[in-house]
């Protein structure tokens, strides 16, 4: 009880610092211009979004071991001092910028108990636009998605995630996600969140996930489809339990027992550059099988001109861009064996045709240029 009281008192101190900072930096009364993006790097989104938006300011508060990007304000090494520095920075940036894009669940203030409601309230009171971009477990409700799975007789991500991520389904975590959803529902001007894959307490219409995949890395790799002696099948789970790795292995073993001759590669805990290098020679890629969007690895696979098998399905996830179900082979977890067998039995020309469908879709909807255009258009409409 005492710790909760201390948190509230400290939060009020932070809020006081925000208002003092805003008053000081707003003294010049210059016209606001620009967008702030923060506060945590997830799948390169902080880097890509700040690069895609003109006159943007990036803020990072947590060091990500997988990336070495530079940010305009990097507080990842500030320790406890950042809890004082961040409110001051928020006041300054609110005086100078017209919009804020929040990636994930983090905020400038320590108001986790209110889902950033107080922070958003302040930004709206000083005429700043608020955009929420959720990335997965930060907003996904275990209670709601498990209920969806039960109603549809379907295993979903949350069916198994609590096994590999202990405590992620706790009551306290669910309340935090509910508070985040309520704050976004009430205060955000735009919300990016696939509503089925990241099922949440958000009640408003949301926008699709964007991938910002480098245009130059999207290629119709004709070389790997020439003179194929043995098909290369790749599975690269970031978290084997929730990606369906045990049933992938069962399907692979069954097909090998039946005499299918192919090379199977499983990529676990490998650097991304090695993963991308392997995908350049992959003919068929097995992605994840409890999700309803293709994920970063699935996009990487299609960008490298591989045939993708994944459970992503636009019939369940309405924010997927047009033509999604033709871009890959829709494969729920119970169809991995049958669908992989069907692909292994096809002529190379048919596999190449399917791979090209995927590459075309990524180029049209997931490239850096297309994602940047989509985001800029939405923000322009908001500001106008």
Coordinates of C-alpha atoms in Angstrom, one line a residue:
X1 CA 0.0 0.0 0.0
X2 CA 2.8 2.3 0.9
X3 CA 4.7 1.6 -2.4
X4 CA 1.5 2.4 -4.3
X5 CA 1.1 5.7 -2.5
X6 CA 4.8 6.5 -3.2
X7 CA 4.3 5.8 -6.9
X8 CA 1.3 8.2 -7.1
X9 CA 3.2 10.9 -5.3
X10 CA 6.2 10.5 -7.6
X11 CA 3.9 10.5 -10.6
X12 CA 2.5 13.9 -9.4
X13 CA 6.0 15.2 -9.1
X14 CA 6.7 14.1 -12.7
X15 CA 3.6 15.8 -13.8
X16 CA 4.7 19.0 -12.1
X17 CA 8.0 18.8 -13.9
X18 CA 6.1 18.4 -17.2
X19 CA 4.1 21.5 -16.8
X20 CA 7.1 23.6 -15.6
X21 CA 9.1 22.4 -18.6
X22 CA 6.2 23.1 -21.0
X23 CA 5.8 26.6 -19.6
X24 CA 9.5 27.4 -20.0
X25 CA 9.9 26.0 -23.6
X26 CA 6.5 27.4 -24.7
X27 CA 7.5 30.9 -23.8
X28 CA 8.5 31.8 -27.3
X29 CA 5.1 30.8 -28.6
X30 CA 6.6 29.5 -31.9
X31 CA 4.3 27.4 -34.1
X32 CA 4.5 23.7 -33.4
X33 CA 5.9 21.6 -36.1
X34 CA 7.1 18.0 -36.2
X35 CA 6.4 14.5 -34.7
X36 CA 7.9 12.7 -31.7
X37 CA 8.4 9.0 -32.0
X38 CA 9.2 6.8 -29.0
X39 CA 9.9 5.2 -26.6
X40 CA 11.1 1.6 -27.2
X41 CA 12.7 -0.1 -30.2
X42 CA 10.6 -3.0 -31.4
X43 CA 11.4 -4.8 -34.7
X44 CA 13.2 -1.6 -35.9
X45 CA 9.9 0.3 -35.8
X46 CA 11.2 3.2 -33.8
X47 CA 14.1 3.6 -36.3
X48 CA 11.9 3.2 -39.4
X49 CA 9.0 5.4 -38.4
X50 CA 11.3 8.2 -37.3
X51 CA 13.1 7.9 -40.6
X52 CA 9.9 7.8 -42.6
X53 CA 8.4 11.0 -41.1
X54 CA 9.8 14.4 -42.0
X55 CA 10.8 16.7 -39.2
X56 CA 10.6 13.9 -36.6
X57 CA 12.3 13.4 -33.2
X58 CA 13.1 10.0 -31.9
X59 CA 13.2 9.1 -28.2
X60 CA 14.5 5.7 -26.9
X61 CA 14.5 4.7 -23.2
X62 CA 15.5 1.0 -23.3
X63 CA 18.6 -0.5 -24.9
X64 CA 17.7 -3.2 -27.4
X65 CA 20.6 -5.8 -27.8
X66 CA 19.7 -6.5 -31.4
X67 CA 20.0 -3.0 -32.8
X68 CA 22.6 -0.2 -32.8
X69 CA 20.5 2.6 -34.2
X70 CA 21.1 6.3 -33.2
X71 CA 18.3 8.3 -31.7
X72 CA 17.8 12.0 -31.2
X73 CA 17.2 11.4 -27.5
X74 CA 18.6 8.2 -26.0
X75 CA 17.9 7.7 -22.3
X76 CA 18.6 4.0 -22.2
X77 CA 21.7 4.5 -20.1
X78 CA 20.3 7.1 -17.7
X79 CA 19.3 4.7 -15.0
X80 CA 16.9 6.2 -12.4
X81 CA 17.8 9.7 -13.5
X82 CA 15.6 9.2 -16.6
X83 CA 12.5 9.3 -14.4
X84 CA 13.3 12.9 -13.7
X85 CA 14.7 13.7 -17.2
X86 CA 11.9 12.3 -19.2
X87 CA 9.1 14.5 -17.8
X88 CA 11.2 17.5 -18.5
X89 CA 11.8 16.2 -22.1
X90 CA 8.1 15.6 -22.5
X91 CA 7.3 19.2 -21.6
X92 CA 9.9 20.5 -24.0
X93 CA 8.8 18.3 -26.9
X94 CA 5.1 19.0 -26.4
X95 CA 5.9 22.7 -26.7
X96 CA 7.7 22.2 -30.0
X97 CA 5.8 19.3 -31.8
X98 CA 2.3 18.8 -33.0
X99 CA 2.0 15.0 -32.7
X100 CA 3.4 12.0 -30.8
X101 CA 3.6 8.4 -32.0
X102 CA 3.8 5.9 -29.1
X103 CA 5.2 2.5 -30.0
X104 CA 4.2 -0.2 -27.5
X105 CA 3.3 0.4 -23.9
X106 CA 5.9 2.8 -22.6
X107 CA 5.4 6.5 -21.8
X108 CA 7.5 9.4 -20.6
X109 CA 5.9 9.3 -17.2
X110 CA 5.6 6.4 -14.7
X111 CA 1.9 6.3 -14.8
X112 CA 1.6 2.6 -15.7
X113 CA -1.4 2.3 -13.4
X114 CA -3.5 4.6 -15.6
X115 CA -2.4 3.3 -19.0
X116 CA -0.9 6.7 -19.9
X117 CA -4.2 8.4 -19.4
X118 CA -2.7 11.4 -17.6
X119 CA 0.1 11.7 -20.1
X120 CA -2.3 11.7 -23.0
X121 CA -4.6 14.1 -21.2
X122 CA -1.7 16.6 -21.0
X123 CA -0.8 16.2 -24.7
X124 CA -4.4 16.8 -25.8
X125 CA -4.7 19.8 -23.5
X126 CA -1.8 21.5 -25.3
X127 CA -3.2 20.6 -28.8
X128 CA -0.9 17.6 -29.6
X129 CA -2.1 14.7 -31.6
X130 CA -1.6 11.2 -30.2
X131 CA -1.0 8.1 -32.2
X132 CA -0.7 4.6 -30.6
X133 CA 1.1 1.8 -32.4
X134 CA 0.9 -1.5 -30.6
X135 CA 3.2 -4.4 -31.3
X136 CA 1.8 -7.6 -29.7
X137 CA 1.9 -8.7 -26.1
X138 CA 1.9 -5.0 -25.0
X139 CA -1.9 -4.9 -25.8
X140 CA -3.0 -8.4 -26.6
X141 CA -5.6 -9.6 -24.0
X142 CA -5.1 -13.2 -22.8
X143 CA -8.7 -13.3 -21.5
X144 CA -10.3 -12.1 -24.8
X145 CA -8.1 -14.1 -27.2
X146 CA -8.4 -17.3 -25.2
X147 CA -12.2 -16.8 -25.2
X148 CA -12.0 -16.3 -29.0
X149 CA -10.0 -19.5 -29.3
X150 CA -12.5 -21.4 -27.2
X151 CA -15.5 -20.0 -29.2
X152 CA -13.9 -21.0 -32.5
X153 CA -12.4 -24.3 -31.3
X154 CA -9.0 -23.0 -32.1
X155 CA -5.6 -22.8 -30.5
X156 CA -4.2 -19.2 -30.5
X157 CA -1.0 -17.5 -29.4
X158 CA -2.2 -17.0 -25.9
X159 CA -3.0 -20.8 -25.6
X160 CA 0.7 -21.4 -25.1
X161 CA 2.4 -18.1 -24.5
X162 CA 2.2 -18.3 -20.7
X163 CA 4.3 -21.5 -20.8
X164 CA 7.3 -19.7 -22.5
X165 CA 6.7 -16.3 -20.9
X166 CA 5.9 -16.9 -17.3
X167 CA 3.6 -14.4 -15.7
X168 CA 2.5 -12.8 -19.0
X169 CA -1.1 -13.9 -18.3
X170 CA -1.3 -12.6 -14.8
X171 CA -4.2 -10.6 -13.5
X172 CA -2.0 -7.5 -13.0
X173 CA -0.7 -7.7 -16.6
X174 CA -4.2 -8.0 -18.0
X175 CA -5.3 -4.9 -16.0
X176 CA -2.3 -3.0 -17.4
X177 CA -3.3 -4.0 -21.0
X178 CA -6.9 -3.0 -20.3
X179 CA -5.8 0.4 -19.0
X180 CA -3.6 0.9 -22.1
X181 CA -6.6 0.0 -24.3
X182 CA -8.9 2.4 -22.5
X183 CA -6.4 5.3 -22.6
X184 CA -6.0 4.7 -26.4
X185 CA -9.7 4.4 -27.0
X186 CA -10.4 7.7 -25.1
X187 CA -7.4 9.8 -26.2
X188 CA -5.6 8.5 -29.3
X189 CA -6.3 10.1 -32.7
X190 CA -5.1 7.0 -34.5
X191 CA -4.5 3.5 -33.3
X192 CA -2.4 0.9 -35.2
X193 CA -3.4 -2.6 -34.0
X194 CA -4.5 -5.7 -35.9
X195 CA -7.8 -6.3 -33.9
X196 CA -7.9 -10.1 -34.1
X197 CA -4.2 -11.1 -33.9
X198 CA -3.7 -8.5 -31.1
X199 CA -7.2 -8.8 -29.7
X200 CA -7.6 -6.2 -27.0
X201 CA -10.1 -4.0 -25.1
X202 CA -9.9 -1.4 -27.8
X203 CA -13.3 -0.8 -29.2
X204 CA -12.5 1.7 -32.0
X205 CA -11.5 1.0 -35.6
X206 CA -7.8 0.4 -35.9
X207 CA -5.2 0.5 -38.7
X208 CA -3.0 -2.3 -39.9
X209 CA 0.5 -3.2 -38.9
X210 CA 3.2 -1.8 -41.1
X211 CA 6.5 -3.5 -41.8
X212 CA 8.9 -0.9 -43.4
X213 CA 10.8 -3.6 -45.2
X214 CA 13.8 -2.2 -47.1
X215 CA 12.9 -1.8 -50.8
X216 CA 16.3 -2.9 -52.0
X217 CA 16.0 -6.2 -50.1
X218 CA 12.8 -7.3 -51.9
X219 CA 13.9 -9.5 -54.8
X220 CA 12.5 -11.9 -57.3
X221 CA 15.4 -14.4 -56.7
X222 CA 15.3 -16.4 -59.9
X223 CA 18.7 -18.0 -59.3
X224 CA 17.6 -20.2 -56.5
X225 CA 14.7 -21.6 -58.6
X226 CA 17.1 -22.7 -61.4
X227 CA 18.5 -26.3 -61.5
X228 CA 17.0 -27.2 -58.2
X229 CA 18.4 -30.5 -57.0
X230 CA 16.8 -30.5 -53.5
X231 CA 14.2 -28.2 -52.1
X232 CA 15.3 -26.2 -49.0
X233 CA 12.7 -25.9 -46.2
X234 CA 13.3 -23.4 -43.4
X235 CA 11.6 -22.7 -40.1
X236 CA 12.9 -19.8 -38.0
X237 CA 11.0 -19.5 -34.7
X238 CA 11.8 -16.6 -32.3
X239 CA 9.9 -18.5 -29.6
X240 CA 9.4 -22.2 -30.5
X241 CA 6.4 -22.9 -28.3
X242 CA 4.2 -20.1 -29.6
X243 CA 5.4 -20.4 -33.2
X244 CA 4.3 -24.1 -33.5
X245 CA 7.8 -25.6 -33.7
X246 CA 6.8 -29.0 -32.1
X247 CA 4.1 -29.7 -34.7
X248 CA 6.4 -28.4 -37.5
X249 CA 9.0 -31.0 -36.4
X250 CA 6.3 -33.7 -36.4
X251 CA 5.3 -32.8 -39.9
X252 CA 8.9 -32.8 -41.1
X253 CA 9.6 -36.2 -39.5
X254 CA 6.5 -37.7 -41.1
X255 CA 7.4 -36.5 -44.6
X256 CA 11.0 -37.7 -44.2
X257 CA 9.6 -41.1 -43.1
X258 CA 7.5 -41.1 -46.3
X259 CA 10.5 -40.7 -48.4
X260 CA 10.3 -37.0 -49.3
X261 CA 13.9 -35.8 -49.9
X262 CA 14.5 -32.2 -48.9
X263 CA 16.9 -30.1 -46.8
X264 CA 15.4 -28.9 -43.5
X265 CA 16.9 -26.0 -41.7
X266 CA 15.8 -24.7 -38.3
X267 CA 17.0 -21.3 -37.3
X268 CA 16.9 -20.6 -33.6
X269 CA 18.8 -17.8 -31.8
X270 CA 20.6 -16.9 -34.9
X271 CA 21.7 -13.3 -35.8
X272 CA 19.3 -11.6 -38.3
X273 CA 22.0 -11.4 -41.0
X274 CA 22.4 -15.2 -40.9
X275 CA 18.7 -15.6 -41.1
X276 CA 18.4 -13.4 -44.2
X277 CA 21.4 -15.2 -45.8
X278 CA 19.6 -18.5 -45.3
X279 CA 16.4 -17.2 -46.7
X280 CA 18.1 -16.4 -49.9
X281 CA 18.4 -20.1 -50.6
X282 CA 15.1 -21.2 -49.0
X283 CA 12.4 -22.4 -51.3
X284 CA 9.7 -23.0 -48.7
X285 CA 9.5 -21.2 -45.3
X286 CA 7.4 -22.4 -42.4
X287 CA 6.5 -19.3 -40.3
X288 CA 4.2 -19.2 -37.3
X289 CA 1.0 -21.2 -36.9
X290 CA -1.1 -19.6 -34.1
X291 CA -1.0 -16.0 -35.4
X292 CA -3.3 -14.2 -37.8
X293 CA -0.7 -11.9 -39.4
X294 CA 2.5 -13.0 -41.1
X295 CA 5.0 -11.4 -38.8
X296 CA 8.4 -10.0 -39.6
X297 CA 10.0 -13.4 -40.4
X298 CA 7.1 -14.1 -42.8
X299 CA 7.6 -10.8 -44.6
X300 CA 11.4 -11.5 -44.8
X301 CA 10.6 -14.9 -46.3
X302 CA 8.3 -13.4 -49.0
X303 CA 10.8 -10.6 -49.7
X304 CA 13.4 -13.2 -50.4
X305 CA 11.1 -14.9 -52.9
X306 CA 10.2 -18.0 -50.9
X307 CA 6.9 -19.8 -50.6
X308 CA 5.5 -19.0 -47.2
X309 CA 3.3 -21.3 -45.1
X310 CA 1.7 -19.5 -42.2
X311 CA -1.6 -19.3 -40.3
X312 CA -2.1 -15.6 -41.1
X313 CA -5.6 -15.3 -42.6
X314 CA -7.4 -12.2 -43.8
X315 CA -10.8 -14.0 -43.1
X316 CA -9.9 -13.7 -39.4
X317 CA -7.7 -10.6 -39.5
X318 CA -9.5 -7.8 -41.3
X319 CA -6.7 -5.3 -41.4
X320 CA -4.5 -7.4 -43.7
X321 CA -4.0 -5.7 -47.0
X322 CA -5.8 -6.8 -50.1
X323 CA -4.7 -10.1 -51.6
X324 CA -3.0 -11.4 -48.5
X325 CA -4.4 -14.9 -48.7
X326 CA -3.0 -15.3 -52.2
X327 CA 0.5 -14.1 -51.1
X328 CA 1.1 -17.1 -49.0
X329 CA -0.3 -20.6 -48.4
X330 CA -2.8 -20.1 -45.5
X331 CA -1.9 -22.9 -43.1
X332 CA -3.6 -23.3 -39.7
X333 CA -1.6 -25.5 -37.3
X334 CA -3.5 -28.7 -38.1
X335 CA -2.7 -28.4 -41.8
X336 CA 1.1 -28.1 -41.7
X337 CA 1.7 -31.7 -42.8
X338 CA -0.9 -31.6 -45.6
X339 CA 0.0 -28.2 -46.9
X340 CA 3.8 -28.8 -46.8
X341 CA 3.3 -32.2 -48.5
X342 CA 1.3 -30.5 -51.3
X343 CA 4.0 -27.9 -51.8
X344 CA 6.8 -30.5 -51.9
X345 CA 4.8 -32.4 -54.6
X346 CA 4.5 -29.4 -56.9
X347 CA 6.7 -28.6 -59.9
X348 CA 9.3 -25.9 -59.4
X349 CA 7.5 -23.6 -61.8
X350 CA 4.3 -23.7 -59.6
X351 CA 6.4 -23.0 -56.5
X352 CA 8.1 -20.1 -58.2
X353 CA 4.7 -18.7 -59.2
X354 CA 3.5 -18.8 -55.6
X355 CA 6.8 -17.2 -54.3
X356 CA 6.3 -14.4 -56.8
X357 CA 2.8 -13.7 -55.5
X358 CA 4.3 -13.2 -52.0
X359 CA 7.1 -11.0 -53.2
X360 CA 4.7 -8.9 -55.2
X361 CA 2.5 -8.5 -52.1
X362 CA 5.4 -7.5 -49.9
X363 CA 6.6 -5.0 -52.5
X364 CA 3.2 -3.4 -52.7
X365 CA 2.2 -3.3 -49.0
X366 CA 5.2 -4.0 -46.8
X367 CA 8.1 -2.1 -48.3
X368 CA 9.7 0.8 -46.6
X369 CA 8.4 3.2 -49.3
X370 CA 4.8 1.9 -49.2
X371 CA 4.7 1.8 -45.4
X372 CA 6.1 5.3 -45.2
X373 CA 3.6 6.6 -47.7
X374 CA 0.7 5.0 -45.8
X375 CA 1.8 6.4 -42.5
X376 CA 2.5 9.9 -43.8
X377 CA -1.0 10.0 -45.5
X378 CA -2.7 9.0 -42.3
X379 CA -0.8 11.6 -40.2
X380 CA -1.4 14.3 -42.8
X381 CA -5.1 13.6 -42.8
X382 CA -5.0 13.8 -39.0
X383 CA -3.1 17.1 -38.8
X384 CA -5.1 18.7 -41.7

